[in-house]
Amino acid sequence: MTSVPSRPARPSGRVNVCLGERSYSIHIGPGAADSLKLTDYVHGKRLLIVTNETVGPLYLDAIGRWFPGVEVDSVVLPDGERYKNLEGLDIIFSHLLKGGHDRKTTLVALGGGVIGDMTGFAAASYQRGVPFIQIPTSLLAQVDSSVGGKTGVNHTLGKNMIGAFYQPRVVIVDTDTLDTLPEREFRAGLAEIIKYGLIADLRFFDWLEAHLDDILQRDEEALTYAIQRSCQIKAEIVAADETEQGRRAILNFGHTFGHAIETFLHYRQWVHGEAISAGMLMALRLSVTGGTISPAEVNRIKSVFERCGLPTQPPAHMEADDFKRLMLRDKKALDGQMRLVTLQSLGNARVDTQFGETHLNAVLSEACGDSPSLNVAP
Ligand code: NAD
Ligand code: GLY
């Protein structure tokens, strides 16, 4: 008898986010939902899938079939960070109310970080809280925004200024959805993956540097591992400090600079991952002025960002004063004092209030082209 060759196993991973009664699992890999009974995570008999006009046509029907026996409703939002605001949220609430959804309805976020953050906040506040499920479809959402329970919307005066901590019931990272993700968005997601290596795991950064070509070619195995390790690092940090009283803030490495860029650009032109990529380089330069990171190390990291096609400088027309004005509005600023994340060494971040204004000014002036470089190739 001839044996039938078995199909090679496709990679899969699972990460648990340990938060007591709010604990949940992240299931990762191609076809990650295939072996799961997702209806177990649905509270009542109805659910509302929130998606956008790009992701909806690609995946809405297929995801609806993941929930047999449940009445599936959907709402399709316009696509873009500029719609991540209270008006966008109102579309979700109006749909829920007009459709007679009650407190037993479960919300499902199907899309990138914008949809995930908005749906999570809608779930946190609709009738004082209904359950929700994250099905992230962008690389950035799969490694970052779908995990950890930060939800919310932007205000014209600042990014993510209105929101809540609210954890999902389960996160399904089906890496097959990355097949349709545009290259620019894919590369933006890599910025957050690189971040995890820099802030918490030098060996992971070394691995990323060595396997970057496989990842850029979207190799299934390399990608599943990179997503799993990223989620593990985030899950550990979130489990230790769910509401960001301290250590969780290191996840915002480069973000205070990056959010200033996004706000300055009115959430247009640059995508989030690009803004925080330039922001991380600025935070690294601040670490150089603090004497904890060498210019050679910054150049090593910069070349990884360059291989990913990510920006390493802020927008050309942004000035040091724009940064200062916008950075003071950051949520991490407390009592008017700016708190920035710097590296103590590669793979080891800290929240820093002692970075020194002179050093910050030097970094901003250099990045905005007003002064000579701090020994880091421009
Ligand atoms: P996004 O949600 O705008 O998605 C990027 C683009 O890719 C969009 O056009 C989207 O429609 C499209 N897209 C998504 N998946 C696709 C797919 N599979 N195929 C084709 N197109 C697809 O942006 P993002 O980068 O995913 O997320 C950025 C947002 O996440 C920001 O608002 C940021 O503030 C937020 N964020 C939140 C957290 C958190 O902890 N909550 C962390 C990081 C970022
Ligand atoms: N993205 C930062 C955090 O989740 O804390």
Short mmCIF file of C-alpha atoms and ligand atoms in Angstrom, two decimals:
data_model
loop_
_atom_site.label_atom_id
_atom_site.label_comp_id
_atom_site.label_asym_id
_atom_site.label_seq_id
_atom_site.Cartn_x
_atom_site.Cartn_y
_atom_site.Cartn_z
CA MET A 1 0.00 0.00 0.00
CA THR A 2 1.40 3.41 -0.94
CA SER A 3 1.24 5.97 1.80
CA VAL A 4 -0.42 9.30 1.08
CA PRO A 5 2.07 12.11 1.65
CA SER A 6 0.79 14.20 4.54
CA ARG A 7 0.50 17.95 4.08
CA PRO A 8 3.36 19.71 5.89
CA ALA A 9 2.09 21.12 9.15
CA ARG A 10 1.54 24.83 9.00
CA PRO A 11 3.06 26.86 11.83
CA SER A 12 0.90 27.86 14.76
CA GLY A 13 1.35 29.55 18.08
CA ARG A 14 -0.58 30.49 21.19
CA VAL A 15 0.11 33.13 23.80
CA ASN A 16 -1.83 33.61 27.02
CA VAL A 17 -2.41 37.04 28.47
CA CYS A 18 -2.65 36.40 32.20
CA LEU A 19 -4.94 38.94 33.85
CA GLY A 20 -6.95 36.91 36.35
CA GLU A 21 -10.62 36.80 35.36
CA ARG A 22 -9.84 38.95 32.31
CA SER A 23 -7.27 36.46 30.95
CA TYR A 24 -7.46 35.45 27.31
CA SER A 25 -5.53 33.66 24.57
CA ILE A 26 -4.02 34.84 21.33
CA HIS A 27 -4.14 32.17 18.60
CA ILE A 28 -1.57 32.75 15.88
CA GLY A 29 -0.83 31.27 12.47
CA PRO A 30 -2.33 30.55 9.06
CA GLY A 31 -5.91 29.36 9.56
CA ALA A 32 -5.61 30.11 13.29
CA ALA A 33 -9.36 29.78 13.85
CA ASP A 34 -9.70 26.38 12.12
CA SER A 35 -9.43 24.29 15.27
CA LEU A 36 -11.34 26.67 17.55
CA LYS A 37 -14.99 26.82 18.54
CA LEU A 38 -15.38 30.57 18.43
CA THR A 39 -19.03 30.53 19.44
CA ASP A 40 -17.76 29.74 22.96
CA TYR A 41 -16.61 33.36 23.13
CA VAL A 42 -19.98 34.81 22.10
CA HIS A 43 -21.99 36.01 25.05
CA GLY A 44 -25.55 35.88 23.63
CA LYS A 45 -27.06 34.93 20.28
CA ARG A 46 -25.99 37.98 18.30
CA LEU A 47 -22.79 39.64 17.27
CA LEU A 48 -21.81 42.75 15.41
CA ILE A 49 -18.71 42.64 13.23
CA VAL A 50 -17.14 46.09 12.90
CA THR A 51 -14.90 46.43 9.87
CA ASN A 52 -14.02 48.95 7.18
CA GLU A 53 -14.61 49.38 3.46
CA THR A 54 -11.23 47.80 2.58
CA VAL A 55 -11.18 44.76 4.86
CA GLY A 56 -14.94 44.08 4.85
CA PRO A 57 -15.23 43.02 1.19
CA LEU A 58 -12.20 40.72 1.63
CA TYR A 59 -13.08 38.87 4.83
CA LEU A 60 -16.52 39.72 6.19
CA ASP A 61 -18.35 36.71 4.70
CA ALA A 62 -15.67 34.23 5.67
CA ILE A 63 -15.44 35.52 9.25
CA GLY A 64 -19.23 35.42 9.59
CA ARG A 65 -19.01 31.67 8.90
CA TRP A 66 -16.68 31.25 11.91
CA PHE A 67 -19.77 31.74 14.11
CA PRO A 68 -22.37 29.11 13.12
CA GLY A 69 -25.73 29.46 14.83
CA VAL A 70 -25.11 33.09 15.80
CA GLU A 71 -26.99 35.99 14.20
CA VAL A 72 -24.24 38.00 12.51
CA ASP A 73 -24.73 41.72 11.89
CA SER A 74 -22.04 44.02 10.49
CA VAL A 75 -21.17 47.68 10.17
CA VAL A 76 -18.65 48.96 7.63
CA LEU A 77 -16.75 52.15 8.50
CA PRO A 78 -14.72 54.38 6.19
CA ASP A 79 -11.05 53.40 6.10
CA GLY A 80 -8.40 55.56 7.71
CA GLU A 81 -6.84 56.93 10.87
CA ARG A 82 -8.66 60.23 10.25
CA TYR A 83 -11.97 58.46 10.94
CA LYS A 84 -10.75 57.14 14.31
CA ASN A 85 -12.70 59.75 16.19
CA LEU A 86 -15.95 60.32 18.05
CA GLU A 87 -17.93 60.65 14.80
CA GLY A 88 -16.65 57.24 13.66
CA LEU A 89 -17.61 55.80 17.02
CA ASP A 90 -21.08 57.26 16.70
CA ILE A 91 -21.63 55.23 13.51
CA ILE A 92 -21.06 52.06 15.57
CA PHE A 93 -23.35 53.17 18.43
CA SER A 94 -26.11 54.24 16.01
CA HIS A 95 -25.92 50.89 14.23
CA LEU A 96 -26.11 49.02 17.53
CA LEU A 97 -29.09 51.02 18.75
CA LYS A 98 -31.00 50.98 15.47
CA GLY A 99 -30.44 47.22 15.24
CA GLY A 100 -31.78 46.72 18.78
CA HIS A 101 -28.55 45.20 20.08
CA ASP A 102 -28.72 44.60 23.82
CA ARG A 103 -26.14 43.97 26.54
CA LYS A 104 -25.68 40.37 25.41
CA THR A 105 -24.37 41.38 21.99
CA THR A 106 -20.71 40.59 21.29
CA LEU A 107 -18.64 42.95 19.14
CA VAL A 108 -16.00 41.64 16.73
CA ALA A 109 -13.19 43.91 15.48
CA LEU A 110 -12.18 42.84 11.97
CA GLY A 111 -9.41 45.02 10.60
CA GLY A 112 -6.26 46.89 11.51
CA GLY A 113 -5.50 48.87 14.65
CA VAL A 114 -7.94 51.65 13.82
CA ILE A 115 -10.89 49.25 13.74
CA GLY A 116 -9.56 47.35 16.77
CA ASP A 117 -9.16 50.47 18.92
CA MET A 118 -12.56 51.86 17.94
CA THR A 119 -14.44 48.59 18.34
CA GLY A 120 -12.80 47.95 21.70
CA PHE A 121 -13.85 51.37 22.95
CA ALA A 122 -17.38 50.89 21.59
CA ALA A 123 -17.51 47.55 23.45
CA ALA A 124 -16.19 49.15 26.64
CA SER A 125 -18.88 51.81 26.63
CA TYR A 126 -21.96 50.39 24.84
CA GLN A 127 -24.56 49.82 27.58
CA ARG A 128 -21.63 50.08 30.03
CA GLY A 129 -19.74 47.20 28.47
CA VAL A 130 -20.29 44.24 26.14
CA PRO A 131 -17.77 41.50 25.28
CA PHE A 132 -15.56 41.78 22.22
CA ILE A 133 -13.28 39.66 20.07
CA GLN A 134 -10.22 40.89 18.18
CA ILE A 135 -9.55 39.59 14.66
CA PRO A 136 -6.60 41.76 13.63
CA THR A 137 -5.75 41.75 9.93
CA SER A 138 -2.78 44.14 9.68
CA LEU A 139 0.65 43.07 10.91
CA LEU A 140 0.73 46.02 13.30
CA ALA A 141 -2.58 45.04 14.84
CA GLN A 142 -1.51 41.39 15.07
CA VAL A 143 1.61 42.18 17.10
CA ASP A 144 0.46 45.17 19.08
CA SER A 145 -2.89 46.91 19.04
CA SER A 146 -5.12 43.82 19.39
CA VAL A 147 -3.30 42.76 22.55
CA GLY A 148 -3.40 44.44 25.94
CA GLY A 149 -6.74 46.21 26.03
CA LYS A 150 -5.90 49.78 25.11
CA THR A 151 -8.89 51.08 23.19
CA GLY A 152 -9.96 54.53 22.09
CA VAL A 153 -10.16 57.29 19.50
CA ASN A 154 -8.21 60.38 18.53
CA HIS A 155 -9.11 64.03 19.10
CA THR A 156 -7.97 66.81 16.77
CA LEU A 157 -5.85 68.04 19.70
CA GLY A 158 -4.14 64.72 20.38
CA LYS A 159 -3.77 61.08 19.48
CA ASN A 160 -5.69 58.38 21.41
CA MET A 161 -6.85 60.97 23.95
CA ILE A 162 -10.26 59.43 24.58
CA GLY A 163 -10.41 55.78 25.53
CA ALA A 164 -10.46 52.98 28.07
CA PHE A 165 -8.59 49.87 29.11
CA TYR A 166 -10.83 47.00 28.05
CA GLN A 167 -9.64 43.49 27.29
CA PRO A 168 -10.96 41.26 24.48
CA ARG A 169 -12.25 37.72 25.14
CA VAL A 170 -9.91 36.18 22.56
CA VAL A 171 -7.58 37.32 19.79
CA ILE A 172 -7.42 35.43 16.48
CA VAL A 173 -4.33 36.24 14.43
CA ASP A 174 -4.96 34.46 11.13
CA THR A 175 -1.75 35.20 9.25
CA ASP A 176 -3.42 34.23 5.97
CA THR A 177 -5.07 37.66 6.08
CA LEU A 178 -1.63 39.21 5.55
CA ASP A 179 -1.74 37.96 1.93
CA THR A 180 -3.81 41.01 1.01
CA LEU A 181 -2.03 43.55 3.23
CA PRO A 182 -0.32 46.27 1.12
CA GLU A 183 3.48 46.22 1.30
CA ARG A 184 3.68 49.65 2.94
CA GLU A 185 1.37 48.54 5.77
CA PHE A 186 3.28 45.29 6.18
CA ARG A 187 6.53 47.19 6.62
CA ALA A 188 4.88 49.59 9.07
CA GLY A 189 3.97 46.56 11.21
CA LEU A 190 7.60 45.49 11.23
CA ALA A 191 8.43 48.69 13.11
CA GLU A 192 6.50 47.42 16.15
CA ILE A 193 8.12 43.98 15.90
CA ILE A 194 11.58 45.58 15.89
CA LYS A 195 10.47 47.65 18.89
CA TYR A 196 9.96 44.51 21.01
CA GLY A 197 13.52 43.39 20.35
CA LEU A 198 14.90 46.80 21.22
CA ILE A 199 12.96 47.29 24.45
CA ALA A 200 12.97 43.78 25.90
CA ASP A 201 14.87 41.07 24.06
CA LEU A 202 18.22 41.60 22.36
CA ARG A 203 18.32 37.96 21.18
CA PHE A 204 15.01 38.52 19.39
CA PHE A 205 16.46 41.63 17.74
CA ASP A 206 19.51 39.58 16.64
CA TRP A 207 17.15 36.94 15.23
CA LEU A 208 15.11 39.57 13.39
CA GLU A 209 18.22 41.09 11.88
CA ALA A 210 19.34 37.64 10.68
CA HIS A 211 15.91 36.60 9.33
CA LEU A 212 14.73 39.93 7.96
CA ASP A 213 14.81 38.79 4.33
CA ASP A 214 12.54 35.80 5.13
CA ILE A 215 10.17 38.08 7.00
CA LEU A 216 10.12 40.63 4.18
CA GLN A 217 9.20 37.78 1.84
CA ARG A 218 6.38 36.91 4.29
CA ASP A 219 7.73 33.44 4.96
CA GLU A 220 4.98 31.71 6.99
CA GLU A 221 7.26 30.15 9.57
CA ALA A 222 9.42 33.20 10.22
CA LEU A 223 6.37 35.46 10.40
CA THR A 224 4.46 33.23 12.80
CA TYR A 225 7.48 33.11 15.10
CA ALA A 226 8.01 36.90 14.91
CA ILE A 227 4.34 37.55 15.72
CA GLN A 228 4.30 35.01 18.54
CA ARG A 229 7.46 36.36 20.19
CA SER A 230 6.13 39.92 19.87
CA CYS A 231 2.81 38.95 21.48
CA GLN A 232 4.64 37.07 24.25
CA ILE A 233 6.73 40.11 25.12
CA LYS A 234 3.70 42.36 25.10
CA ALA A 235 1.62 39.87 27.12
CA GLU A 236 4.29 39.65 29.83
CA ILE A 237 4.53 43.42 30.14
CA VAL A 238 0.74 43.88 30.16
CA ALA A 239 0.25 41.11 32.74
CA ALA A 240 2.63 42.92 35.08
CA ASP A 241 1.14 46.40 34.56
CA GLU A 242 -2.24 46.31 32.83
CA THR A 243 -3.15 49.98 33.25
CA GLU A 244 0.29 51.47 32.68
CA GLN A 245 1.16 52.58 36.18
CA GLY A 246 4.83 52.04 35.37
CA ARG A 247 6.65 49.50 33.22
CA ARG A 248 3.99 49.18 30.48
CA ALA A 249 5.03 52.64 29.29
CA ILE A 250 8.17 51.09 27.74
CA LEU A 251 5.85 49.76 25.01
CA ASN A 252 5.61 53.37 23.92
CA PHE A 253 9.27 53.50 22.93
CA GLY A 254 9.51 56.13 20.18
CA HIS A 255 5.78 56.81 20.40
CA THR A 256 5.90 60.24 22.04
CA PHE A 257 7.96 61.47 19.08
CA GLY A 258 5.88 59.40 16.65
CA HIS A 259 2.52 60.62 17.95
CA ALA A 260 3.76 64.21 17.58
CA ILE A 261 4.51 63.44 13.92
CA GLU A 262 1.07 61.89 13.38
CA THR A 263 -0.74 64.79 15.05
CA PHE A 264 1.37 67.31 13.12
CA LEU A 265 0.38 65.58 9.86
CA HIS A 266 -3.30 65.47 10.93
CA TYR A 267 -3.17 61.63 10.78
CA ARG A 268 -2.53 61.75 7.03
CA GLN A 269 0.47 61.06 4.77
CA TRP A 270 2.42 58.86 7.20
CA VAL A 271 1.00 55.68 8.71
CA HIS A 272 1.44 54.94 12.42
CA GLY A 273 4.29 52.42 12.01
CA GLU A 274 6.24 54.92 9.90
CA ALA A 275 5.81 57.71 12.43
CA ILE A 276 6.99 55.54 15.32
CA SER A 277 9.89 54.26 13.26
CA ALA A 278 11.25 57.82 12.89
CA GLY A 279 10.28 58.32 16.57
CA MET A 280 12.29 55.29 17.72
CA LEU A 281 15.37 56.61 15.96
CA MET A 282 14.91 59.90 17.82
CA ALA A 283 14.53 58.06 21.13
CA LEU A 284 17.70 56.13 20.31
CA ARG A 285 19.57 59.33 19.66
CA LEU A 286 18.36 60.58 23.04
CA SER A 287 19.80 57.40 24.53
CA VAL A 288 23.12 58.27 22.85
CA THR A 289 23.17 61.71 24.47
CA GLY A 290 22.44 59.99 27.80
CA GLY A 291 25.49 57.79 27.24
CA THR A 292 23.69 54.43 27.38
CA ILE A 293 23.73 53.57 23.67
CA SER A 294 26.62 54.07 21.26
CA PRO A 295 26.38 55.81 17.87
CA ALA A 296 27.51 52.51 16.31
CA GLU A 297 24.53 50.73 17.86
CA VAL A 298 22.16 53.40 16.51
CA ASN A 299 23.64 52.96 13.05
CA ARG A 300 23.12 49.19 13.31
CA ILE A 301 19.45 49.68 14.17
CA LYS A 302 19.01 52.39 11.58
CA SER A 303 20.17 50.04 8.86
CA VAL A 304 17.53 47.48 9.93
CA PHE A 305 14.84 50.18 9.60
CA GLU A 306 16.26 51.13 6.21
CA ARG A 307 16.13 47.50 5.02
CA CYS A 308 12.43 47.59 5.97
CA GLY A 309 11.96 50.77 3.93
CA LEU A 310 10.92 52.69 7.05
CA PRO A 311 11.62 56.40 7.65
CA THR A 312 14.53 57.24 9.93
CA GLN A 313 13.96 61.02 10.04
CA PRO A 314 10.85 63.11 10.81
CA PRO A 315 8.99 64.88 7.97
CA ALA A 316 11.22 67.51 6.36
CA HIS A 317 8.97 70.45 7.22
CA MET A 318 8.57 69.60 10.91
CA GLU A 319 10.48 71.83 13.33
CA ALA A 320 11.84 71.29 16.84
CA ASP A 321 9.17 73.61 18.28
CA ASP A 322 6.41 71.53 16.66
CA PHE A 323 7.72 68.50 18.50
CA LYS A 324 7.96 70.28 21.85
CA ARG A 325 4.45 71.67 21.63
CA LEU A 326 2.90 68.35 20.65
CA MET A 327 5.01 66.13 22.92
CA LEU A 328 3.90 67.98 26.04
CA ARG A 329 0.34 66.88 25.27
CA ASP A 330 1.34 63.23 25.32
CA LYS A 331 -0.54 61.06 27.82
CA LYS A 332 2.75 60.02 29.41
CA ALA A 333 3.47 63.62 30.38
CA LEU A 334 2.51 63.97 34.05
CA ASP A 335 2.21 67.27 35.94
CA GLY A 336 3.69 69.02 32.90
CA GLN A 337 6.78 66.83 33.05
CA MET A 338 7.64 64.89 29.91
CA ARG A 339 8.39 61.19 30.36
CA LEU A 340 10.23 59.52 27.51
CA VAL A 341 11.32 55.96 26.97
CA THR A 342 15.03 55.47 26.37
CA LEU A 343 17.25 52.41 26.20
CA GLN A 344 19.57 51.49 29.05
CA SER A 345 21.15 49.03 26.68
CA LEU A 346 19.95 47.20 23.57
CA GLY A 347 17.04 45.02 24.67
CA ASN A 348 16.44 46.95 27.87
CA ALA A 349 14.21 50.04 27.98
CA ARG A 350 13.31 52.39 30.82
CA VAL A 351 10.92 55.26 31.40
CA ASP A 352 13.14 58.31 31.66
CA THR A 353 12.35 61.66 33.28
CA GLN A 354 16.02 62.58 33.69
CA PHE A 355 16.94 62.74 30.01
CA GLY A 356 17.73 66.48 30.29
CA GLU A 357 16.10 69.25 28.31
CA THR A 358 19.38 70.21 26.67
CA HIS A 359 19.80 66.68 25.37
CA LEU A 360 16.23 66.60 24.09
CA ASN A 361 16.72 69.97 22.37
CA ALA A 362 19.89 68.67 20.73
CA VAL A 363 18.08 65.57 19.43
CA LEU A 364 15.14 67.62 18.12
CA SER A 365 17.39 70.20 16.45
CA GLU A 366 19.49 67.50 14.85
CA ALA A 367 16.48 65.51 13.64
CA CYS A 368 14.86 68.65 12.24
CA GLY A 369 18.05 69.59 10.43
CA ASP A 370 18.93 72.63 12.58
CA SER A 371 22.23 71.33 13.98
CA PRO A 372 25.06 68.91 13.20
CA SER A 373 24.62 65.17 13.63
CA LEU A 374 25.31 63.38 16.91
CA ASN A 375 27.80 61.05 15.19
CA VAL A 376 24.97 59.08 13.63
CA ALA A 377 24.94 58.87 9.87
CA PRO A 378 22.04 61.06 8.60
P1 NAD B 1 -5.05 50.66 10.03
O1 NAD B 1 -6.04 50.06 10.94
O2 NAD B 1 -5.36 51.98 9.43
O3 NAD B 1 -4.74 49.60 8.89
C1 NAD B 1 -3.83 49.95 7.89
C2 NAD B 1 -4.44 49.82 6.47
O4 NAD B 1 -4.42 48.45 6.11
C3 NAD B 1 -5.88 50.27 6.38
O5 NAD B 1 -6.08 50.85 5.14
C4 NAD B 1 -6.64 48.96 6.48
O6 NAD B 1 -7.91 49.01 5.90
C5 NAD B 1 -5.72 48.04 5.72
N1 NAD B 1 -5.80 46.64 6.03
C6 NAD B 1 -5.79 46.07 7.27
N2 NAD B 1 -5.74 44.75 7.15
C7 NAD B 1 -5.75 44.46 5.83
C8 NAD B 1 -5.69 43.26 5.08
N3 NAD B 1 -5.56 42.08 5.66
N4 NAD B 1 -5.72 43.34 3.73
C9 NAD B 1 -5.79 44.56 3.11
N5 NAD B 1 -5.80 45.73 3.77
C10 NAD B 1 -5.79 45.67 5.11
O7 NAD B 1 -3.64 50.83 10.76
P2 NAD B 1 -2.78 49.84 11.65
O8 NAD B 1 -1.38 50.12 11.31
O9 NAD B 1 -3.28 48.47 11.59
O10 NAD B 1 -3.06 50.37 13.14
C11 NAD B 1 -2.72 51.66 13.51
C12 NAD B 1 -3.63 52.10 14.62
O11 NAD B 1 -3.43 51.25 15.74
C13 NAD B 1 -3.38 53.50 15.11
O12 NAD B 1 -4.60 54.15 15.30
C14 NAD B 1 -2.68 53.32 16.43
O13 NAD B 1 -2.89 54.38 17.32
C15 NAD B 1 -3.29 52.05 16.90
N6 NAD B 1 -2.47 51.32 17.87
C16 NAD B 1 -3.06 50.92 19.02
C17 NAD B 1 -2.34 50.19 19.92
C18 NAD B 1 -3.02 49.68 21.16
O14 NAD B 1 -2.35 49.18 22.05
N7 NAD B 1 -4.32 49.75 21.23
C19 NAD B 1 -1.01 49.87 19.67
C20 NAD B 1 -0.44 50.28 18.49
C21 NAD B 1 -1.18 51.01 17.57
N1 GLY B 2 0.99 50.14 22.40
C1 GLY B 2 1.30 50.47 23.74
C2 GLY B 2 0.56 49.66 24.75
O1 GLY B 2 -0.23 48.81 24.42
O2 GLY B 2 0.76 49.87 25.90
#
